C-alpha cells in the first residue's frame, strides 16, 4: 500500500542480492542522494521495466467498454433487492468505466439517481439526473427521470422549480405525442399526483421543519500565528540541535483549544488492500467497495455520487469542480500512469505529486538549487539543502561557537523566518538517509527511476503536456522524488475517519462495527513540527484534507506541544512502543510516560490493568496482590481479579452479539453490558480519552434506539463533553449526538420497557 506491491519488492530485493559486492558498497556508502539515484538508475534494465509493466497491467484503470453493462446489471440486481447503497456503488463503478457522452454513462447516471432517490439523497439525485441528460440520456426515457426530478424538487421545497418542470413536461407531451396510450396514461396520472402534491405544499401555512443541527462555532483559529500560518498564536516554533524543530506553548492552553488547522500540502487516497486483478480470471470486474468508490480523490470528502475522470476509471471526484482542479494541478500527468502508480505504492505517488505541485509555486529557485545539488551537494541534511538564504529572524535556537551565541536557523523557513505550508517546507523534512537500509534505498531509487522513465516516454509522445522546464530537469526532480519517498516513513501522516457500515454498503450493525479507517496519506508540514510522546497532550482529527490539532489536556506556558506517532502508552507496552518507534522513526523514546514506566518496571514487576479499588494505585505481589500505596491496606487474590477480568471480557462479547441482533430487548441488555465494559476502557485509557468518547457514543446510540430518554440524554452529554475536546464541534459523531439530543427533547416523555 505505502510501498510497492510485494512482487516488485521481491524482484528488486533479489536484484540487489545478486549485485556484485562492489556495486552494493558503492550505493551503500554513497554520500548524496544524487549518487544513490544515479547509480541505482543505471542498473534499471529493459527487462526490469517490462516486468513492472506486466504488474501494472493487472490494474484495470482505463475505460473498459464491457464494464458499464456488467456493473449496471449487477446494480439492478441490488436495486431490486432494495439494497440501494450497494446499487449506488455498482452504478458508480459503471460510470467510471464508461466513455463521456455515451449511452452507457447516461444510463448508469440515471439508474444511480433512482438509487439515490430511495436513499433520500435528493440533491445528489438531481445532479445525477442533470448528468444523465448532459451525456445524452435517451429521449424516450426522459419523462421517467423528469418525474423523479419533480419528486425531488417537491421534497426539497423548491416548489416553483417543480411547477415549471411539470409545465415543461406537459408541453413536451403536447408537442411530441409519440408515447403509447398506456404509457401516456401512466405519466398523466403521475403528473396529476405531483401537481396535487405541489398545491398541497404551497397551501401549507407552516414552514419546513427546521434542521436538527444547530449552528456550530467557527472552526478557524482564534488568532493565527504570524510565524507559522495554520498554527495558533498560542504556540511558538523553536529549534534544538538534538531534537530538531518543535513547538512550545506561549501561554496556558485549555483542553479543547484549537492549536493547528492545516490543509495537506499533498495527499493521496488509500486505494485499499486489493491485489492486482490478473488477466485470465473468470470475472475480472471487481465488485468490492473501496475508498475510491466512496471518497473524492482530491478533497477526500465522502460522496455517494462520484464523478470520474474522462480519461481513466480509477480517479473519481465529488464534483466536476474537484475533477477540474485535480486535472489542472497534477492529474493531467498522472492519468495515463494509474496502473504504474498503484503498483509502485502511495509513497511513490506522493513523491511524484509533491514535485508536480511544486511547479505552481515560485519554484525557479528550487529548480536551480536542485540542479546544483545534482552536481556537487548532498540533499540529505537540512544544513546543506537550504533552498533559501539563512533566515535572519528570531526563528530558531541558540548555540555556543567560539564563546559567542549563534542563532540556529530553522530549516524550511523563508527569509523572514516564516514557516509556511509550501514546497520549501516539504523539501526540508528530514529523509533520514543514513538510517534506511541499503536495500530500501535501492528499492525507492529504482522505483522512482522507473517512474521518471515512464514520464519521459509520455512527454515524448505528447510533448505539449509537459512544460519544457519539467522535461529538462526531470533527472533533478527524480532526485527530489527519491528524497520525498525517503522522507515519508517518518513524516507521512495517515488521514483517518470513523467509517460506519452504512457508508460502505455493508448491512452490519452501525453501532458495533463502526471503525477508524485510513482514508489517505498526506504531508502536513506544520503537523510535522510536533515531536512524539507516548502520552501526548494533543489530539489530531481530520475534516476532508484538513488536519486539526487540539489540546487534549491543560498545557502550561513553556511546555512542549506533543503528538503521538502511533504507539500510545494505553495501547502498547513500553518495550513494544520503543521498538516500533526505533524501527520506523529511528529514535529511542524518552518521553515522560516511557521514563515513568521504565522506573516502575525497575522498582517492581508490572501487572497490567489491575489497580486498587480504593485508591487506584497499582497492585503488586504473588497469589495475593496488595496495594502499592503505603497508606492503603487493601489486598485481593490474583485469581479473583483474573476471574473478574474474564467475566468482563465475556460480557463485552455478549454485548456485541446482542447489538448485532438489533432487537429492542437485546439492545437494553447490551447497554447494560456496555456500561460495565466502560469501566475497563476508563481504567486503560482514562475518563477523558478519545477511546472513552467513542464508547460513550455507542452507549448513547443504544439508549437512543431503545428510547430510554433520560439515560440517552445523560450519556449524550458525557460523550459530547469528551469528544468536543478531541475533535471540536464539526465532528460527525458530535453532530449525530446533537441530532439525537434534539430529537429526544422534541419527543413526548414515553419509556419503552424498563430503563437500564
PDB file of C-alpha atoms in Angstrom, residues 14 96 147 178 214 222 282 297 319 404 434 457 468 475 528 543 545 563 568 630 728-729:
ATOM      1  CA  UNK A  14      16.535 -10.254  -5.365  1.00  0.00           C
ATOM      2  CA  UNK A  96     -16.170   5.314 -14.028  1.00  0.00           C
ATOM      3  CA  UNK A 147     -40.872  12.866 -12.870  1.00  0.00           C
ATOM      4  CA  UNK A 178     -45.212   9.630 -29.597  1.00  0.00           C
ATOM      5  CA  UNK A 214     -27.579  23.903  15.195  1.00  0.00           C
ATOM      6  CA  UNK A 222      -8.957  32.418  17.105  1.00  0.00           C
ATOM      7  CA  UNK A 282     -13.391 -15.839 -14.783  1.00  0.00           C
ATOM      8  CA  UNK A 297      -9.717  11.575  -4.847  1.00  0.00           C
ATOM      9  CA  UNK A 319     -17.859  17.183  -8.223  1.00  0.00           C
ATOM     10  CA  UNK A 404      29.637  33.621  21.127  1.00  0.00           C
ATOM     11  CA  UNK A 434      21.686   7.339   6.810  1.00  0.00           C
ATOM     12  CA  UNK A 457       8.165   8.451 -22.511  1.00  0.00           C
ATOM     13  CA  UNK A 468       9.936  22.499 -21.051  1.00  0.00           C
ATOM     14  CA  UNK A 475      16.536  13.919 -13.552  1.00  0.00           C
ATOM     15  CA  UNK A 528       5.326  17.511  11.189  1.00  0.00           C
ATOM     16  CA  UNK A 543     -12.122  17.048   8.071  1.00  0.00           C
ATOM     17  CA  UNK A 545      -7.875  17.097   3.771  1.00  0.00           C
ATOM     18  CA  UNK A 563       1.673  14.430  19.347  1.00  0.00           C
ATOM     19  CA  UNK A 568       0.386   5.028  22.747  1.00  0.00           C
ATOM     20  CA  UNK A 630       1.885   2.760  51.890  1.00  0.00           C
ATOM     21  CA  UNK A 728     -14.269  20.162  18.036  1.00  0.00           C
ATOM     22  CA  UNK A 729     -17.872  20.843  17.010  1.00  0.00           C
TER      23      UNK A 729
END
